[in-house]
mmCIF file with all atom_site columns, C-alpha atoms in Angstrom:
data_model
loop_
_atom_site.group_PDB
_atom_site.id
_atom_site.type_symbol
_atom_site.label_atom_id
_atom_site.label_alt_id
_atom_site.label_comp_id
_atom_site.label_asym_id
_atom_site.label_entity_id
_atom_site.label_seq_id
_atom_site.pdbx_PDB_ins_code
_atom_site.Cartn_x
_atom_site.Cartn_y
_atom_site.Cartn_z
_atom_site.occupancy
_atom_site.B_iso_or_equiv
_atom_site.pdbx_formal_charge
_atom_site.auth_seq_id
_atom_site.auth_comp_id
_atom_site.auth_asym_id
_atom_site.auth_atom_id
_atom_site.pdbx_PDB_model_num
ATOM 1   C CA . MET X 1 1   ? 0.000   0.000   0.000   1.00 80.00 ? 180 MET X CA 1
ATOM 2   C CA . VAL X 1 2   ? 2.935   2.317   0.636   1.00 88.00 ? 181 VAL X CA 1
ATOM 3   C CA . ALA X 1 3   ? 4.083   1.889   -2.959  1.00 89.00 ? 182 ALA X CA 1
ATOM 4   C CA . VAL X 1 4   ? 0.578   2.711   -4.195  1.00 91.00 ? 183 VAL X CA 1
ATOM 5   C CA . TRP X 1 5   ? 0.477   5.949   -2.204  1.00 91.00 ? 184 TRP X CA 1
ATOM 6   C CA . PHE X 1 6   ? 4.006   6.793   -3.308  1.00 92.00 ? 185 PHE X CA 1
ATOM 7   C CA . ALA X 1 7   ? 2.973   6.331   -6.953  1.00 94.00 ? 186 ALA X CA 1
ATOM 8   C CA . ARG X 1 8   ? -0.182  8.405   -6.457  1.00 95.00 ? 187 ARG X CA 1
ATOM 9   C CA . ILE X 1 9   ? 1.512   11.341  -4.762  1.00 96.00 ? 188 ILE X CA 1
ATOM 10  C CA . LEU X 1 10  ? 4.571   11.413  -7.001  1.00 95.00 ? 189 LEU X CA 1
ATOM 11  C CA . GLY X 1 11  ? 2.409   10.986  -10.098 1.00 96.00 ? 190 GLY X CA 1
ATOM 12  C CA . LEU X 1 12  ? 0.203   13.941  -9.196  1.00 97.00 ? 191 LEU X CA 1
ATOM 13  C CA . VAL X 1 13  ? 3.200   16.119  -8.307  1.00 95.00 ? 192 VAL X CA 1
ATOM 14  C CA . LEU X 1 14  ? 4.926   15.310  -11.595 1.00 95.00 ? 193 LEU X CA 1
ATOM 15  C CA . LEU X 1 15  ? 1.724   15.975  -13.548 1.00 96.00 ? 194 LEU X CA 1
ATOM 16  C CA . ALA X 1 16  ? 1.338   19.353  -11.843 1.00 94.00 ? 195 ALA X CA 1
ATOM 17  C CA . LEU X 1 17  ? 4.995   20.241  -12.489 1.00 92.00 ? 196 LEU X CA 1
ATOM 18  C CA . SER X 1 18  ? 4.717   19.271  -16.126 1.00 93.00 ? 197 SER X CA 1
ATOM 19  C CA . ILE X 1 19  ? 1.552   21.272  -16.697 1.00 93.00 ? 198 ILE X CA 1
ATOM 20  C CA . VAL X 1 20  ? 3.002   24.361  -15.005 1.00 92.00 ? 199 VAL X CA 1
ATOM 21  C CA . GLY X 1 21  ? 6.223   23.803  -16.908 1.00 89.00 ? 200 GLY X CA 1
ATOM 22  C CA . PHE X 1 22  ? 4.445   24.091  -20.246 1.00 90.00 ? 201 PHE X CA 1
ATOM 23  C CA . PHE X 1 23  ? 3.662   27.728  -19.393 1.00 90.00 ? 202 PHE X CA 1
ATOM 24  C CA . VAL X 1 24  ? 7.005   28.669  -17.803 1.00 87.00 ? 203 VAL X CA 1
ATOM 25  C CA . ASP X 1 25  ? 10.419  28.642  -19.397 1.00 80.00 ? 204 ASP X CA 1
ATOM 26  C CA . GLY X 1 26  ? 13.782  28.422  -17.682 1.00 80.00 ? 205 GLY X CA 1
ATOM 27  C CA . HIS X 1 27  ? 13.550  27.687  -13.965 1.00 82.00 ? 206 HIS X CA 1
ATOM 28  C CA . LEU X 1 28  ? 10.447  27.312  -11.805 1.00 84.00 ? 207 LEU X CA 1
ATOM 29  C CA . PHE X 1 29  ? 10.887  28.988  -8.407  1.00 83.00 ? 208 PHE X CA 1
ATOM 30  C CA . GLY X 1 30  ? 14.515  29.465  -9.412  1.00 82.00 ? 209 GLY X CA 1
ATOM 31  C CA . VAL X 1 31  ? 15.409  25.825  -8.721  1.00 84.00 ? 210 VAL X CA 1
ATOM 32  C CA . VAL X 1 32  ? 13.450  23.384  -10.917 1.00 85.00 ? 211 VAL X CA 1
ATOM 33  C CA . THR X 1 33  ? 14.449  23.381  -14.578 1.00 83.00 ? 212 THR X CA 1
ATOM 34  C CA . VAL X 1 34  ? 11.453  23.507  -16.906 1.00 85.00 ? 213 VAL X CA 1
ATOM 35  C CA . ASP X 1 35  ? 12.193  22.851  -20.558 1.00 84.00 ? 214 ASP X CA 1
ATOM 36  C CA . LEU X 1 36  ? 9.948   21.157  -23.104 1.00 88.00 ? 215 LEU X CA 1
ATOM 37  C CA . ALA X 1 37  ? 11.762  17.805  -23.083 1.00 86.00 ? 216 ALA X CA 1
ATOM 38  C CA . LEU X 1 38  ? 11.782  17.691  -19.286 1.00 87.00 ? 217 LEU X CA 1
ATOM 39  C CA . ASP X 1 39  ? 8.108   18.672  -19.136 1.00 90.00 ? 218 ASP X CA 1
ATOM 40  C CA . ILE X 1 40  ? 7.185   15.880  -21.546 1.00 93.00 ? 219 ILE X CA 1
ATOM 41  C CA . SER X 1 41  ? 9.276   13.463  -19.484 1.00 92.00 ? 220 SER X CA 1
ATOM 42  C CA . ARG X 1 42  ? 7.530   14.570  -16.291 1.00 93.00 ? 221 ARG X CA 1
ATOM 43  C CA . LEU X 1 43  ? 4.151   14.232  -17.989 1.00 96.00 ? 222 LEU X CA 1
ATOM 44  C CA . VAL X 1 44  ? 4.899   10.667  -19.124 1.00 96.00 ? 223 VAL X CA 1
ATOM 45  C CA . HIS X 1 45  ? 6.263   9.690   -15.698 1.00 96.00 ? 224 HIS X CA 1
ATOM 46  C CA . GLY X 1 46  ? 3.281   11.324  -13.985 1.00 97.00 ? 225 GLY X CA 1
ATOM 47  C CA . VAL X 1 47  ? 0.771   9.467   -16.148 1.00 97.00 ? 226 VAL X CA 1
ATOM 48  C CA . LEU X 1 48  ? 2.575   6.158   -15.621 1.00 96.00 ? 227 LEU X CA 1
ATOM 49  C CA . LEU X 1 49  ? 2.717   6.673   -11.862 1.00 96.00 ? 228 LEU X CA 1
ATOM 50  C CA . CYS X 1 50  ? -0.956  7.664   -11.725 1.00 96.00 ? 229 CYS X CA 1
ATOM 51  C CA . ILE X 1 51  ? -1.778  4.465   -13.576 1.00 96.00 ? 230 ILE X CA 1
ATOM 52  C CA . ALA X 1 52  ? 0.290   2.522   -11.043 1.00 94.00 ? 231 ALA X CA 1
ATOM 53  C CA . GLY X 1 53  ? -1.354  4.315   -8.120  1.00 93.00 ? 232 GLY X CA 1
ATOM 54  C CA . PHE X 1 54  ? -4.969  4.732   -9.148  1.00 95.00 ? 233 PHE X CA 1
ATOM 55  C CA . ALA X 1 55  ? -5.760  2.002   -11.704 1.00 93.00 ? 234 ALA X CA 1
ATOM 56  C CA . GLY X 1 56  ? -5.486  -0.953  -9.338  1.00 87.00 ? 235 GLY X CA 1
ATOM 57  C CA . VAL X 1 57  ? -2.865  -2.714  -11.424 1.00 90.00 ? 236 VAL X CA 1
ATOM 58  C CA . SER X 1 58  ? -1.046  -5.815  -10.256 1.00 89.00 ? 237 SER X CA 1
ATOM 59  C CA . ARG X 1 59  ? 2.099   -5.607  -8.186  1.00 89.00 ? 238 ARG X CA 1
ATOM 60  C CA . MET X 1 60  ? 4.152   -6.749  -11.172 1.00 92.00 ? 239 MET X CA 1
ATOM 61  C CA . VAL X 1 61  ? 2.877   -3.894  -13.360 1.00 93.00 ? 240 VAL X CA 1
ATOM 62  C CA . ARG X 1 62  ? 3.354   -1.387  -10.524 1.00 94.00 ? 241 ARG X CA 1
ATOM 63  C CA . ASN X 1 63  ? 6.923   -2.578  -10.021 1.00 94.00 ? 242 ASN X CA 1
ATOM 64  C CA . LEU X 1 64  ? 7.567   -2.355  -13.763 1.00 95.00 ? 243 LEU X CA 1
ATOM 65  C CA . ILE X 1 65  ? 6.395   1.266   -13.792 1.00 96.00 ? 244 ILE X CA 1
ATOM 66  C CA . LEU X 1 66  ? 8.432   2.094   -10.689 1.00 95.00 ? 245 LEU X CA 1
ATOM 67  C CA . GLY X 1 67  ? 11.439  0.433   -12.323 1.00 95.00 ? 246 GLY X CA 1
ATOM 68  C CA . ILE X 1 68  ? 11.028  2.521   -15.475 1.00 96.00 ? 247 ILE X CA 1
ATOM 69  C CA . VAL X 1 69  ? 10.781  5.710   -13.414 1.00 96.00 ? 248 VAL X CA 1
ATOM 70  C CA . ALA X 1 70  ? 13.772  4.763   -11.262 1.00 96.00 ? 249 ALA X CA 1
ATOM 71  C CA . THR X 1 71  ? 15.914  3.839   -14.250 1.00 96.00 ? 250 THR X CA 1
ATOM 72  C CA . THR X 1 72  ? 15.188  6.999   -16.203 1.00 94.00 ? 251 THR X CA 1
ATOM 73  C CA . TYR X 1 73  ? 15.765  9.280   -13.220 1.00 93.00 ? 252 TYR X CA 1
ATOM 74  C CA . LEU X 1 74  ? 19.006  7.581   -12.194 1.00 94.00 ? 253 LEU X CA 1
ATOM 75  C CA . LEU X 1 75  ? 20.317  7.515   -15.774 1.00 92.00 ? 254 LEU X CA 1
ATOM 76  C CA . SER X 1 76  ? 19.385  11.185  -16.151 1.00 88.00 ? 255 SER X CA 1
ATOM 77  C CA . ALA X 1 77  ? 21.305  11.951  -12.973 1.00 89.00 ? 256 ALA X CA 1
ATOM 78  C CA . LEU X 1 78  ? 24.355  10.140  -14.351 1.00 90.00 ? 257 LEU X CA 1
ATOM 79  C CA . THR X 1 79  ? 24.016  12.092  -17.593 1.00 87.00 ? 258 THR X CA 1
ATOM 80  C CA . TRP X 1 80  ? 24.028  15.333  -15.600 1.00 83.00 ? 259 TRP X CA 1
ATOM 81  C CA . PHE X 1 81  ? 27.620  14.646  -14.594 1.00 82.00 ? 260 PHE X CA 1
ATOM 82  C CA . MET X 1 82  ? 28.628  14.442  -18.257 1.00 85.00 ? 261 MET X CA 1
ATOM 83  C CA . ASP X 1 83  ? 26.639  17.407  -19.566 1.00 80.00 ? 262 ASP X CA 1
ATOM 84  C CA . ARG X 1 84  ? 24.622  19.907  -17.513 1.00 74.00 ? 263 ARG X CA 1
ATOM 85  C CA . GLU X 1 85  ? 22.284  20.444  -20.491 1.00 75.00 ? 264 GLU X CA 1
ATOM 86  C CA . VAL X 1 86  ? 21.672  16.676  -20.816 1.00 72.00 ? 265 VAL X CA 1
ATOM 87  C CA . TYR X 1 87  ? 22.762  16.757  -24.442 1.00 75.00 ? 266 TYR X CA 1
ATOM 88  C CA . GLY X 1 88  ? 20.338  19.502  -25.443 1.00 74.00 ? 267 GLY X CA 1
ATOM 89  C CA . MET X 1 89  ? 17.264  18.259  -23.566 1.00 70.00 ? 268 MET X CA 1
ATOM 90  C CA . ALA X 1 90  ? 17.592  21.033  -20.969 1.00 69.00 ? 269 ALA X CA 1
ATOM 91  C CA . PRO X 1 91  ? 18.893  24.198  -22.673 1.00 72.00 ? 270 PRO X CA 1
ATOM 92  C CA . SER X 1 92  ? 18.322  26.162  -19.444 1.00 69.00 ? 271 SER X CA 1
ATOM 93  C CA . ARG X 1 93  ? 20.969  24.017  -17.747 1.00 76.00 ? 272 ARG X CA 1
ATOM 94  C CA . LEU X 1 94  ? 20.033  21.738  -14.912 1.00 79.00 ? 273 LEU X CA 1
ATOM 95  C CA . THR X 1 95  ? 20.450  22.819  -11.327 1.00 83.00 ? 274 THR X CA 1
ATOM 96  C CA . VAL X 1 96  ? 21.871  20.902  -8.382  1.00 86.00 ? 275 VAL X CA 1
ATOM 97  C CA . PHE X 1 97  ? 18.288  20.639  -7.102  1.00 89.00 ? 276 PHE X CA 1
ATOM 98  C CA . ASP X 1 98  ? 17.369  18.760  -10.283 1.00 86.00 ? 277 ASP X CA 1
ATOM 99  C CA . LEU X 1 99  ? 20.256  16.368  -9.746  1.00 89.00 ? 278 LEU X CA 1
ATOM 100 C CA . VAL X 1 100 ? 19.457  15.729  -6.096  1.00 93.00 ? 279 VAL X CA 1
ATOM 101 C CA . SER X 1 101 ? 15.740  15.292  -6.778  1.00 93.00 ? 280 SER X CA 1
ATOM 102 C CA . TRP X 1 102 ? 16.449  12.835  -9.607  1.00 92.00 ? 281 TRP X CA 1
ATOM 103 C CA . ILE X 1 103 ? 18.723  10.757  -7.393  1.00 95.00 ? 282 ILE X CA 1
ATOM 104 C CA . VAL X 1 104 ? 16.223  10.805  -4.512  1.00 96.00 ? 283 VAL X CA 1
ATOM 105 C CA . LEU X 1 105 ? 13.259  9.957   -6.758  1.00 95.00 ? 284 LEU X CA 1
ATOM 106 C CA . GLY X 1 106 ? 15.204  7.197   -8.511  1.00 95.00 ? 285 GLY X CA 1
ATOM 107 C CA . CYS X 1 107 ? 16.329  5.607   -5.259  1.00 96.00 ? 286 CYS X CA 1
ATOM 108 C CA . ALA X 1 108 ? 12.887  6.013   -3.656  1.00 95.00 ? 287 ALA X CA 1
ATOM 109 C CA . SER X 1 109 ? 11.241  4.364   -6.661  1.00 95.00 ? 288 SER X CA 1
ATOM 110 C CA . LEU X 1 110 ? 13.668  1.451   -6.385  1.00 94.00 ? 289 LEU X CA 1
ATOM 111 C CA . ALA X 1 111 ? 12.924  1.183   -2.663  1.00 93.00 ? 290 ALA X CA 1
ATOM 112 C CA . MET X 1 112 ? 9.173   1.154   -3.332  1.00 93.00 ? 291 MET X CA 1
ATOM 113 C CA . MET X 1 113 ? 9.674   -1.808  -5.636  1.00 90.00 ? 292 MET X CA 1
ATOM 114 C CA . LEU X 1 114 ? 11.062  -3.756  -2.668  1.00 87.00 ? 293 LEU X CA 1
ATOM 115 C CA . VAL X 1 115 ? 8.317   -2.886  -0.177  1.00 82.00 ? 294 VAL X CA 1
ATOM 116 C CA . PRO X 1 116 ? 6.230   -6.004  0.419   1.00 78.00 ? 295 PRO X CA 1
ATOM 117 C CA . ASP X 1 117 ? 2.588   -5.789  -0.502  1.00 71.00 ? 296 ASP X CA 1
ATOM 118 C CA . ARG X 1 118 ? 0.620   -6.195  2.723   1.00 67.00 ? 297 ARG X CA 1
ATOM 119 C CA . VAL X 1 119 ? -2.511  -7.375  0.917   1.00 58.00 ? 298 VAL X CA 1
ATOM 120 C CA . ALA X 1 120 ? -0.600  -10.055 -1.000  1.00 57.00 ? 299 ALA X CA 1
ATOM 121 C CA . ARG X 1 121 ? 1.136   -11.211 2.164   1.00 60.00 ? 300 ARG X CA 1
ATOM 122 C CA . ARG X 1 122 ? -2.194  -11.425 4.024   1.00 61.00 ? 301 ARG X CA 1
ATOM 123 C CA . ARG X 1 123 ? -3.770  -13.248 1.075   1.00 58.00 ? 302 ARG X CA 1
ATOM 124 C CA . ASP X 1 124 ? -0.928  -15.796 1.182   1.00 59.00 ? 303 ASP X CA 1
ATOM 125 C CA . GLU X 1 125 ? -1.371  -16.277 4.938   1.00 66.00 ? 304 GLU X CA 1
ATOM 126 C CA . VAL X 1 126 ? -5.113  -16.842 4.555   1.00 65.00 ? 305 VAL X CA 1
ATOM 127 C CA . GLY X 1 127 ? -4.496  -19.214 1.645   1.00 65.00 ? 306 GLY X CA 1
ATOM 128 C CA . GLU X 1 128 ? -2.012  -21.247 3.648   1.00 71.00 ? 307 GLU X CA 1
ATOM 129 C CA . ALA X 1 129 ? -4.395  -21.414 6.618   1.00 72.00 ? 308 ALA X CA 1
ATOM 130 C CA . LEU X 1 130 ? -7.198  -22.654 4.383   1.00 72.00 ? 309 LEU X CA 1
ATOM 131 C CA . LEU X 1 131 ? -4.946  -25.275 2.799   1.00 71.00 ? 310 LEU X CA 1
ATOM 132 C CA . SER X 1 132 ? -3.754  -26.591 6.144   1.00 78.00 ? 311 SER X CA 1
ATOM 133 C CA . GLU X 1 133 ? -7.359  -26.711 7.394   1.00 79.00 ? 312 GLU X CA 1
ATOM 134 C CA . GLN X 1 134 ? -8.405  -28.595 4.267   1.00 79.00 ? 313 GLN X CA 1
ATOM 135 C CA . ARG X 1 135 ? -5.559  -31.095 4.718   1.00 80.00 ? 314 ARG X CA 1
ATOM 136 C CA . ARG X 1 136 ? -6.576  -31.695 8.339   1.00 82.00 ? 315 ARG X CA 1
ATOM 137 C CA . ALA X 1 137 ? -10.167 -32.309 7.256   1.00 82.00 ? 316 ALA X CA 1
ATOM 138 C CA . GLU X 1 138 ? -9.016  -34.819 4.604   1.00 81.00 ? 317 GLU X CA 1
ATOM 139 C CA . ARG X 1 139 ? -6.929  -36.739 7.158   1.00 81.00 ? 318 ARG X CA 1
ATOM 140 C CA . GLY X 1 140 ? -9.333  -36.691 9.896   1.00 66.00 ? 319 GLY X CA 1
#
C-alpha cells in the first residue's frame, strides 16, 4: 500500500509540475528546470505513476512502472555529470536541485519496488491457513 500511495503522490506532483512547466520557461521557483523535453518526461512519468497508483494494477505492473521511473531518473542523474544540459534536452541548464531530486526519486522508486505488498502477504497467509485446514479435514 505504501508503494501505491508513493505512486499516487509522485504521479500527481509530476503531472502538476509538467503542466506548469508548459507555461514557464527556464527555472520554476529558481530551482526546478522547466524545458519542453523535461516537461514531456515529467508528464509521461506522472501518467505512468498515476496508472500505477490509481488504476489498481497488479504488483508486477506497478513494479515495472516504478522500475522505469527509477531507471530513467538515475540515468538522467548520471548524464548530468557528463553534460549539464543533458545533451540539449535542458537548454536552461540543470540545477543541483534537479540532480538531487532525480537521485532521490530514482532511489525512492527502487525502494518502493522492494516494499512487500501487505494485501498479498495477508492473502498468502489466509491461503495457507485454508490449505492446512483442508488437509486436516481430509486426514481426519
